[in-house]
Short mmCIF file of C-alpha atoms and ligand atoms in Angstrom, two decimals:
data_model
loop_
_atom_site.label_atom_id
_atom_site.label_comp_id
_atom_site.label_asym_id
_atom_site.label_seq_id
_atom_site.Cartn_x
_atom_site.Cartn_y
_atom_site.Cartn_z
CA MET A 10 20.58 66.67 -19.21
CA SER A 11 21.38 70.36 -19.68
CA PHE A 12 23.65 72.24 -22.05
CA LYS A 13 25.60 73.40 -18.98
CA SER A 14 26.38 69.83 -17.94
CA LEU A 15 27.95 69.26 -21.36
CA GLY A 16 30.66 71.72 -20.36
CA LEU A 17 29.92 74.57 -22.76
CA SER A 18 31.12 78.05 -21.81
CA GLU A 19 28.89 80.82 -20.43
CA PRO A 20 28.75 82.94 -23.61
CA LEU A 21 27.54 79.87 -25.50
CA LEU A 22 24.98 79.00 -22.82
CA LYS A 23 23.70 82.56 -23.09
CA ALA A 24 23.31 82.26 -26.87
CA ILE A 25 21.60 78.86 -26.50
CA SER A 26 19.07 80.21 -24.05
CA LYS A 27 18.47 83.18 -26.35
CA LYS A 28 17.61 80.66 -29.07
CA GLY A 29 15.13 79.13 -26.65
CA TYR A 30 16.62 75.64 -26.39
CA ASP A 31 16.39 74.00 -22.93
CA THR A 32 17.69 70.52 -23.55
CA PRO A 33 20.30 69.17 -25.93
CA SER A 34 18.90 66.98 -28.70
CA PRO A 35 20.19 63.36 -28.69
CA ILE A 36 22.83 64.04 -31.33
CA GLN A 37 23.99 67.13 -29.41
CA ALA A 38 24.20 65.20 -26.14
CA LYS A 39 26.26 62.51 -27.86
CA ALA A 40 28.48 64.61 -30.11
CA ILE A 41 29.32 67.66 -27.97
CA PRO A 42 31.39 65.91 -25.22
CA PRO A 43 33.83 64.08 -27.55
CA VAL A 44 34.24 67.17 -29.72
CA LEU A 45 35.08 69.21 -26.62
CA GLU A 46 37.69 66.58 -25.74
CA GLY A 47 39.34 67.25 -29.09
CA LYS A 48 38.40 63.88 -30.58
CA ASP A 49 37.50 63.21 -34.19
CA VAL A 50 33.81 62.39 -34.49
CA LEU A 51 31.81 60.49 -37.07
CA ALA A 52 28.15 61.28 -36.60
CA SER A 53 25.14 59.74 -38.19
CA ALA A 54 22.50 62.44 -38.31
CA GLN A 55 20.30 64.15 -40.81
CA THR A 56 18.77 67.60 -40.96
CA GLY A 57 16.17 68.16 -38.27
CA THR A 58 18.11 66.39 -35.52
CA GLY A 59 19.88 69.54 -34.30
CA LYS A 60 23.16 68.38 -35.83
CA THR A 61 24.27 71.91 -36.73
CA ALA A 62 24.42 72.98 -33.09
CA GLY A 63 25.96 69.57 -32.39
CA PHE A 64 29.15 70.58 -34.14
CA THR A 65 28.94 74.40 -34.04
CA LEU A 66 28.66 74.78 -30.26
CA PRO A 67 31.71 72.70 -29.28
CA LEU A 68 33.67 74.11 -32.21
CA LEU A 69 33.06 77.66 -31.03
CA HIS A 70 33.87 76.63 -27.46
CA LEU A 71 37.24 75.19 -28.51
CA LEU A 72 38.17 78.16 -30.68
CA SER A 73 37.33 80.71 -28.02
CA GLU A 74 39.09 78.80 -25.22
CA ASN A 75 42.24 78.22 -27.20
CA THR A 76 43.28 81.81 -27.74
CA ASN A 77 47.03 81.18 -28.23
CA GLN A 78 46.37 80.19 -31.80
CA ARG A 79 46.32 82.64 -34.71
CA ARG A 80 43.10 84.55 -34.54
CA ARG A 81 41.25 85.63 -37.70
CA SER A 82 43.01 83.10 -39.87
CA ILE A 83 40.34 80.49 -40.74
CA ARG A 84 40.78 78.24 -37.72
CA ALA A 85 37.65 76.23 -38.49
CA LEU A 86 36.30 75.21 -41.86
CA ILE A 87 32.75 73.88 -42.26
CA LEU A 88 32.14 72.37 -45.68
CA THR A 89 28.55 71.85 -46.86
CA PRO A 90 27.21 70.49 -50.16
CA THR A 91 24.66 73.18 -50.98
CA ARG A 92 24.47 76.93 -50.86
CA GLU A 93 21.30 76.91 -48.78
CA LEU A 94 22.82 74.66 -46.19
CA ALA A 95 25.95 76.83 -46.09
CA ALA A 96 23.79 79.91 -45.50
CA GLN A 97 21.85 78.15 -42.74
CA VAL A 98 24.91 76.80 -40.98
CA TYR A 99 26.45 80.26 -41.13
CA ALA A 100 23.31 81.80 -39.63
CA ASN A 101 23.67 79.30 -36.76
CA VAL A 102 27.37 80.10 -36.30
CA LYS A 103 26.51 83.81 -36.12
CA GLU A 104 23.80 83.26 -33.55
CA TYR A 105 25.80 80.94 -31.31
CA SER A 106 28.88 83.18 -31.41
CA GLU A 107 27.00 86.36 -30.59
CA PHE A 108 28.68 86.66 -27.17
CA LEU A 109 32.13 85.48 -28.27
CA ASP A 110 35.01 87.26 -29.94
CA ILE A 111 34.77 85.07 -33.03
CA ARG A 112 34.42 86.27 -36.59
CA SER A 113 32.82 84.11 -39.24
CA THR A 114 31.65 84.25 -42.82
CA VAL A 115 30.18 82.13 -45.56
CA ILE A 116 31.23 81.67 -49.18
CA PHE A 117 29.39 79.88 -51.99
CA GLY A 118 29.06 80.06 -55.73
CA GLY A 119 26.35 81.66 -57.83
CA VAL A 120 26.97 85.11 -56.40
CA ASN A 121 29.67 87.75 -56.89
CA GLN A 122 32.89 86.76 -55.15
CA LYS A 123 34.00 90.33 -54.39
CA PRO A 124 32.10 90.91 -51.12
CA GLN A 125 33.15 87.43 -49.96
CA VAL A 126 36.79 88.20 -50.67
CA ALA A 127 36.53 91.56 -48.91
CA THR A 128 35.21 89.88 -45.75
CA LEU A 129 37.88 87.19 -45.91
CA LYS A 130 40.57 89.89 -46.16
CA GLN A 131 39.44 91.37 -42.86
CA GLY A 132 40.13 87.98 -41.26
CA VAL A 133 37.72 85.32 -40.04
CA ASP A 134 37.99 82.50 -37.50
CA VAL A 135 35.21 80.31 -38.88
CA LEU A 136 34.54 79.80 -42.57
CA VAL A 137 31.45 78.04 -43.87
CA ALA A 138 31.81 77.12 -47.53
CA THR A 139 30.64 75.02 -50.43
CA PRO A 140 33.48 73.18 -52.18
CA GLY A 141 33.40 74.93 -55.59
CA ARG A 142 33.80 78.52 -54.42
CA LEU A 143 36.25 77.51 -51.69
CA ILE A 144 38.58 75.94 -54.22
CA ASP A 145 38.11 78.78 -56.73
CA LEU A 146 39.18 81.34 -54.14
CA GLU A 147 42.04 79.19 -52.89
CA ASN A 148 43.29 78.75 -56.45
CA GLN A 149 43.24 82.51 -56.87
CA GLY A 150 45.31 82.86 -53.69
CA LEU A 151 42.48 84.72 -51.97
CA LEU A 152 42.28 82.44 -48.95
CA SER A 153 44.49 80.04 -47.08
CA LEU A 154 43.53 76.96 -45.10
CA LYS A 155 46.99 76.59 -43.55
CA HIS A 156 45.76 77.39 -40.07
CA VAL A 157 42.67 75.21 -39.91
CA GLU A 158 42.42 73.49 -36.52
CA ILE A 159 38.94 72.01 -36.91
CA PHE A 160 37.41 70.67 -40.12
CA VAL A 161 33.71 69.81 -40.37
CA LEU A 162 32.32 67.87 -43.31
CA ASP A 163 28.55 68.27 -43.19
CA GLU A 164 26.17 66.00 -45.11
CA ALA A 165 29.03 63.94 -46.45
CA ASP A 166 26.66 61.57 -48.27
CA ARG A 167 25.24 64.42 -50.33
CA MET A 168 28.75 65.66 -51.02
CA LEU A 169 29.49 62.36 -52.71
CA ASP A 170 26.13 62.24 -54.47
CA MET A 171 26.86 65.65 -55.94
CA GLY A 172 30.28 64.58 -57.17
CA PHE A 173 32.37 66.58 -54.73
CA LEU A 174 34.78 63.80 -53.78
CA ARG A 175 37.71 65.28 -55.72
CA ASP A 176 37.07 68.69 -54.20
CA ILE A 177 37.06 67.23 -50.71
CA GLU A 178 40.33 65.49 -51.42
CA ARG A 179 41.79 68.75 -52.68
CA VAL A 180 40.63 70.60 -49.56
CA MET A 181 42.23 67.93 -47.37
CA LYS A 182 45.57 68.53 -49.08
CA ILE A 183 45.60 72.26 -48.39
CA MET A 184 44.85 71.98 -44.67
CA PRO A 185 47.42 71.08 -42.01
CA SER A 186 47.44 67.33 -41.37
CA LYS A 187 47.23 67.87 -37.63
CA ARG A 188 43.68 68.97 -37.01
CA GLN A 189 40.40 67.80 -35.50
CA ASN A 190 37.85 66.36 -37.94
CA LEU A 191 34.10 66.00 -37.61
CA MET A 192 32.06 64.26 -40.25
CA PHE A 193 28.27 64.16 -40.46
CA SER A 194 26.28 61.94 -42.77
CA ALA A 195 22.70 60.69 -42.89
CA THR A 196 23.64 57.40 -44.53
CA PHE A 197 26.68 55.16 -44.39
CA SER A 198 27.47 53.61 -47.74
CA LYS A 199 30.76 51.92 -48.55
CA ASP A 200 31.96 55.15 -50.20
CA ILE A 201 31.15 57.18 -47.10
CA LYS A 202 33.01 54.73 -44.88
CA LYS A 203 35.99 54.94 -47.20
CA LEU A 204 35.90 58.72 -47.05
CA ALA A 205 35.56 58.64 -43.26
CA TYR A 206 38.57 56.36 -43.05
CA SER A 207 40.64 58.79 -45.12
CA ILE A 208 39.61 61.87 -43.15
CA LEU A 209 39.17 60.83 -39.52
CA ASN A 210 41.65 59.64 -36.91
CA ASN A 211 40.31 57.17 -34.36
CA PRO A 212 36.86 58.70 -34.51
CA ILE A 213 34.22 58.41 -31.84
CA GLN A 214 31.03 57.26 -33.57
CA VAL A 215 27.73 58.80 -32.54
CA GLU A 216 24.24 58.28 -33.87
CA ALA A 217 20.98 60.20 -33.63
CA THR A 218 17.70 58.34 -33.40
CA PRO A 219 17.38 56.04 -36.40
CA GLU A 220 15.81 57.76 -39.39
CA ASN A 221 12.90 55.40 -39.59
CA THR A 222 11.44 56.28 -36.21
CA ALA A 223 10.39 59.67 -37.63
CA VAL A 224 8.45 57.93 -40.37
CA GLU A 225 6.00 56.45 -37.89
CA VAL A 226 4.69 59.80 -36.67
CA ILE A 227 4.02 61.09 -40.18
CA GLU A 228 0.66 60.42 -41.79
CA GLN A 229 1.43 58.97 -45.17
CA LYS A 230 -0.88 58.43 -48.08
CA VAL A 231 -0.54 57.36 -51.70
CA TYR A 232 -2.90 58.48 -54.47
CA ARG A 233 -2.70 56.08 -57.40
CA VAL A 234 -3.28 58.28 -60.42
CA ALA A 235 -2.72 58.41 -64.17
CA LYS A 236 0.50 60.25 -64.97
CA GLY A 237 -1.29 62.82 -67.10
CA LYS A 238 -3.71 63.69 -64.29
CA LYS A 239 -1.14 64.38 -61.58
CA THR A 240 -1.06 68.14 -62.13
CA ASP A 241 -4.82 68.50 -61.87
CA LEU A 242 -4.89 66.27 -58.81
CA ILE A 243 -2.22 68.19 -56.94
CA ILE A 244 -3.98 71.48 -57.68
CA LYS A 245 -7.26 70.00 -56.46
CA LEU A 246 -5.69 68.70 -53.23
CA ILE A 247 -4.03 72.02 -52.42
CA THR A 248 -7.09 74.08 -53.34
CA ASP A 249 -9.73 71.87 -51.69
CA GLY A 250 -7.63 71.43 -48.55
CA ASN A 251 -6.82 75.17 -48.55
CA TRP A 252 -3.25 74.20 -47.72
CA LYS A 253 -1.07 77.19 -47.00
CA GLN A 254 2.45 75.80 -46.92
CA VAL A 255 3.20 72.85 -49.15
CA LEU A 256 6.56 71.47 -50.13
CA VAL A 257 6.32 69.55 -53.41
CA PHE A 258 9.05 67.25 -54.64
CA ASN A 259 9.86 66.71 -58.27
CA ARG A 260 12.57 64.50 -59.67
CA THR A 261 13.73 66.92 -62.34
CA LYS A 262 14.41 70.61 -62.69
CA HIS A 263 12.33 70.80 -65.82
CA GLY A 264 9.40 69.06 -64.11
CA ALA A 265 9.69 71.44 -61.14
CA ASN A 266 9.53 74.50 -63.43
CA LYS A 267 6.61 73.15 -65.40
CA LEU A 268 4.58 72.29 -62.33
CA CYS A 269 5.34 75.64 -60.77
CA LYS A 270 4.00 77.44 -63.87
CA LYS A 271 0.83 75.36 -63.80
CA MET A 272 0.27 76.20 -60.12
CA ILE A 273 0.70 79.90 -60.77
CA SER A 274 -1.72 79.81 -63.70
CA SER A 275 -4.25 78.13 -61.37
CA GLY A 276 -3.95 80.99 -58.90
CA ILE A 277 -1.67 79.26 -56.39
CA THR A 278 1.43 81.24 -55.44
CA ALA A 279 4.39 78.98 -56.11
CA ALA A 280 8.14 79.02 -56.67
CA ALA A 281 10.60 76.42 -57.86
CA ILE A 282 13.93 75.73 -56.20
CA HIS A 283 16.61 73.68 -57.95
CA GLY A 284 20.19 73.68 -59.10
CA ASN A 285 19.60 75.84 -62.19
CA LYS A 286 18.10 78.70 -60.19
CA SER A 287 20.34 81.62 -59.28
CA GLN A 288 21.25 82.04 -55.64
CA GLY A 289 19.12 85.17 -55.46
CA ALA A 290 16.09 83.33 -56.83
CA ARG A 291 16.56 80.44 -54.41
CA THR A 292 16.94 82.70 -51.37
CA LYS A 293 13.90 84.72 -52.42
CA ALA A 294 11.79 81.61 -52.96
CA LEU A 295 12.71 80.17 -49.58
CA ALA A 296 12.09 83.46 -47.79
CA GLY A 297 8.68 83.78 -49.48
CA PHE A 298 7.81 80.23 -48.52
CA LYS A 299 8.80 80.82 -44.90
CA ASN A 300 6.90 84.10 -44.57
CA GLY A 301 3.76 82.71 -46.19
CA SER A 302 3.72 84.80 -49.37
CA ILE A 303 4.44 81.63 -51.38
CA ARG A 304 2.11 78.71 -50.72
CA VAL A 305 3.90 76.04 -52.69
CA LEU A 306 7.59 75.43 -53.01
CA VAL A 307 8.44 72.95 -55.75
CA ALA A 308 11.85 71.45 -55.13
CA THR A 309 14.23 68.81 -56.36
CA ASP A 310 15.89 66.56 -53.79
CA ILE A 311 19.29 68.16 -53.82
CA ALA A 312 17.94 71.71 -53.67
CA ALA A 313 15.70 70.83 -50.74
CA ARG A 314 18.41 69.06 -48.83
CA GLY A 315 19.26 70.84 -45.63
CA LEU A 316 16.56 73.48 -45.85
CA ASP A 317 15.44 74.49 -42.41
CA ILE A 318 11.69 74.82 -42.75
CA PRO A 319 10.18 74.34 -39.32
CA LEU A 320 6.78 72.74 -38.69
CA LEU A 321 5.95 71.98 -42.29
CA PRO A 322 2.39 70.68 -42.46
CA HIS A 323 2.33 69.14 -45.95
CA VAL A 324 4.82 67.41 -48.18
CA ILE A 325 3.71 66.10 -51.56
CA ASN A 326 5.77 63.78 -53.71
CA PHE A 327 4.61 64.73 -57.18
CA GLU A 328 6.89 61.93 -58.27
CA LEU A 329 8.42 59.29 -56.04
CA PRO A 330 12.18 59.38 -55.72
CA ASN A 331 14.02 56.51 -57.38
CA ILE A 332 16.29 56.32 -54.33
CA SER A 333 14.20 55.05 -51.44
CA GLU A 334 16.21 56.88 -48.77
CA ASP A 335 15.27 60.18 -50.41
CA TYR A 336 11.64 59.42 -49.57
CA VAL A 337 12.55 59.32 -45.89
CA HIS A 338 14.46 62.60 -46.20
CA ARG A 339 11.58 64.23 -48.03
CA ILE A 340 8.81 63.25 -45.65
CA GLY A 341 11.04 63.82 -42.62
CA ARG A 342 10.36 67.50 -43.20
CA THR A 343 6.85 67.17 -41.85
CA GLY A 344 7.76 65.47 -38.59
CA ARG A 345 10.27 67.93 -37.24
CA ALA A 346 10.65 68.89 -33.60
CA GLY A 347 7.91 66.50 -32.58
CA ALA A 348 5.20 68.08 -34.75
CA SER A 349 3.18 65.69 -36.86
CA GLY A 350 2.61 66.21 -40.56
CA GLU A 351 1.13 64.74 -43.68
CA ALA A 352 3.05 63.27 -46.58
CA ILE A 353 1.22 62.52 -49.81
CA SER A 354 2.62 60.74 -52.83
CA LEU A 355 1.09 60.80 -56.30
CA VAL A 356 2.01 57.48 -57.82
CA SER A 357 1.58 56.50 -61.46
CA ALA A 358 1.96 52.98 -62.87
CA ASP A 359 5.63 53.40 -63.78
CA GLU A 360 6.44 54.24 -60.14
CA THR A 361 5.09 50.97 -58.78
CA THR A 362 8.55 49.51 -58.21
CA PHE A 363 9.73 52.68 -56.46
CA LEU A 364 6.73 52.45 -54.14
CA ARG A 365 7.43 48.82 -53.37
CA ASP A 366 11.08 49.62 -52.54
CA ILE A 367 10.07 52.49 -50.29
CA GLU A 368 7.60 50.33 -48.40
CA LYS A 369 10.31 47.75 -47.95
CA LEU A 370 12.69 50.38 -46.58
CA ILE A 371 10.26 51.93 -44.11
CA ASP A 372 8.85 48.51 -43.33
CA MET A 373 5.23 49.56 -43.63
CA LYS A 374 2.43 49.61 -46.17
CA ILE A 375 1.28 53.09 -47.10
CA GLU A 376 -2.48 53.66 -47.33
CA VAL A 377 -3.63 53.92 -50.94
CA GLU A 378 -6.53 56.03 -52.20
CA ILE A 379 -7.98 56.64 -55.64
CA LEU A 380 -9.99 59.81 -56.25
CA GLU A 381 -12.91 59.81 -58.63
CA GLY A 382 -11.93 61.48 -61.88
CA PHE A 383 -8.23 60.89 -61.15
CA GLU A 384 -8.09 57.13 -61.57
CA PRO A 385 -4.87 55.41 -62.62
CA ASP A 386 -4.57 54.42 -66.26
CA PRO A 387 -5.26 50.66 -66.40
CA ASN A 388 -3.30 50.34 -69.64
CA ALA A 389 -0.18 52.16 -68.48
CA SER A 390 3.03 50.17 -68.22
CA THR A 391 4.43 49.43 -64.78
CA GLU A 392 7.93 49.39 -66.28
CA PRO A 393 9.98 51.71 -64.00
CA ILE A 394 11.20 55.08 -65.30
CA LYS A 395 14.78 54.52 -66.36
CA PRO A 396 17.63 56.99 -66.07
CA GLY A 397 17.74 59.10 -69.21
CA GLN A 398 14.16 58.26 -70.09
CA ASN A 399 12.84 61.55 -68.75
CA ARG A 400 13.35 64.80 -70.58
CA ASN A 401 17.00 65.69 -70.55
CA GLN A 402 17.95 68.26 -67.97
CA GLY A 403 20.89 70.54 -67.23
CA ARG A 404 23.49 69.03 -64.96
CA GLY A 405 24.27 70.17 -61.43
CA ARG A 406 27.56 71.82 -60.71
CA GLY A 407 29.17 68.96 -58.87
CA ALA A 408 27.92 66.31 -61.24
CA ASN A 409 28.76 68.35 -64.27
CA ASN A 410 32.50 68.54 -64.25
CA ARG A 411 33.41 66.17 -61.53
CA ASN A 412 33.24 62.46 -60.90
CA SER A 413 29.50 62.07 -60.75
CA GLY A 414 29.86 58.47 -61.78
CA LYS A 415 31.68 57.51 -58.60
CA SER A 416 28.67 57.62 -56.34
CA LYS A 417 26.37 55.72 -58.61
CA SER A 418 26.42 52.48 -56.73
CA SER A 419 26.41 53.72 -53.17
CA SER A 420 23.98 52.12 -50.82
CA SER A 421 22.89 52.67 -47.27
CA ASP A 422 24.20 49.94 -45.03
CA ARG A 423 22.07 51.17 -42.20
CA ASN A 424 18.88 50.81 -44.12
CA LYS A 425 20.08 47.73 -45.94
CA SER A 426 18.40 48.88 -49.07
CA LYS A 427 19.92 49.37 -52.44
CA SER A 428 20.20 52.85 -53.86
CA ARG A 429 19.29 52.58 -57.48
CA ASN A 430 19.68 54.69 -60.56
CA ARG A 431 22.09 57.16 -59.00
CA ASN A 432 22.72 58.54 -62.46
CA ASN A 433 19.45 60.37 -62.17
CA ASP A 434 21.16 62.67 -59.65
CA ASN A 435 22.44 64.98 -62.33
CA ARG A 436 18.92 65.99 -63.17
CA ARG A 437 18.13 67.42 -59.77
P1 AMP B 525 19.42 71.01 -37.70
O1 AMP B 525 19.27 69.51 -37.66
O2 AMP B 525 20.74 71.46 -37.21
O3 AMP B 525 19.08 71.55 -39.07
O4 AMP B 525 18.34 71.63 -36.69
C1 AMP B 525 16.98 71.45 -36.87
C2 AMP B 525 16.15 72.45 -36.10
O5 AMP B 525 16.18 72.17 -34.69
C3 AMP B 525 16.59 73.88 -36.24
O6 AMP B 525 15.45 74.69 -36.46
C4 AMP B 525 17.24 74.21 -34.92
O7 AMP B 525 17.13 75.59 -34.62
C5 AMP B 525 16.46 73.35 -33.95
N1 AMP B 525 17.22 72.91 -32.76
C6 AMP B 525 18.52 72.56 -32.71
N2 AMP B 525 18.88 72.17 -31.47
C7 AMP B 525 17.79 72.28 -30.69
C8 AMP B 525 17.52 72.03 -29.30
N3 AMP B 525 18.46 71.56 -28.47
N4 AMP B 525 16.27 72.24 -28.85
C9 AMP B 525 15.31 72.67 -29.70
N5 AMP B 525 15.49 72.95 -31.01
C10 AMP B 525 16.71 72.75 -31.52
#
């Protein structure tokens, strides 16, 4: 199968070959044809599957072929949950539209709105946006969605997790009802299905390879360790292994900051990335991590979601996620584009239940090791960490003033595993 056989136009094929892609990924092969036919599409795909090109390429094709419509008037809107993802999707839109007469831009919060407004005033065909800033600017009368022909909702599951349901509903109201809709989600809970039902018309459903297949190519290991010794253990592993690019997951913003400071004081270059960091700080941290000047990036789940970090050799779960699916998302970052990777989890007694749930979800036992000097505490309770039990953290934007409670009981039907303790989301 080639990109050409999917029916994409020459300028797009040129941009694709400039990117160096020869073959469409499975999600691209499945999603591009129905999108080109003008159908609504519901796609099950997570980051790393090539989903961005899966919707961007046919979207650009349709916009550039259909030139009778109003140009430069936001004809396509791509909504993403996080700023990083918005920036990445926009970078893709720019690259794929290099040989087309299409203008695009991106807007998100945390940065000055003035340059964004100035670009919007000049007119754009494709807008990539996070919900908060989009609605702010619309409320101020600085943009209009009256001419949207194609609407893309990317990472819909995270949108709900972050409490953006009301914002999505608001956005739906200010777009024309006659339009093409594409919705992407990694998981399909009842809430997601309900949302899909309210957005999509007769959608074609497409699915990338099931999430769990990626898990098998990743080397996974658990170190059972006393909670108080985790920091020393992680520093030892990174130092002894001389690991150069390590993504570390923490459940809380506070924990991420603390660990990052400890790393730095041990001579390891590190940066933290989470919802309380300014956009500038997040962009800088990610750039440093990609170019090798930062060895360790300590992230919370939501902040890390959607980050395009190719060929990541090491992922460490400093703490296990309380939502089992997040484990799969986290470690999936080491197995991208066919490259193998290593995923290590530091597990203390109170995370025993989380570990058991994860093993149930991925349907495999993870190898356990105990390092001398870093033994687990035999007297520690195996009672799971409860929401609210950790140090109290600042709340994320979506969760803060929106309906964060709504997504608390969502569960992945595909994985048939219960998502628990959703109320911890506001700490990420
Ligand atoms: P995404 O899932 O959209 O975040 O894409 C994941 C990664 O795969 C990105 O680094 C893309 O540049 C890359 N990618 C997307 N489509 C292809 C393709 N057809 N062939 C090779 N790499 C691709």
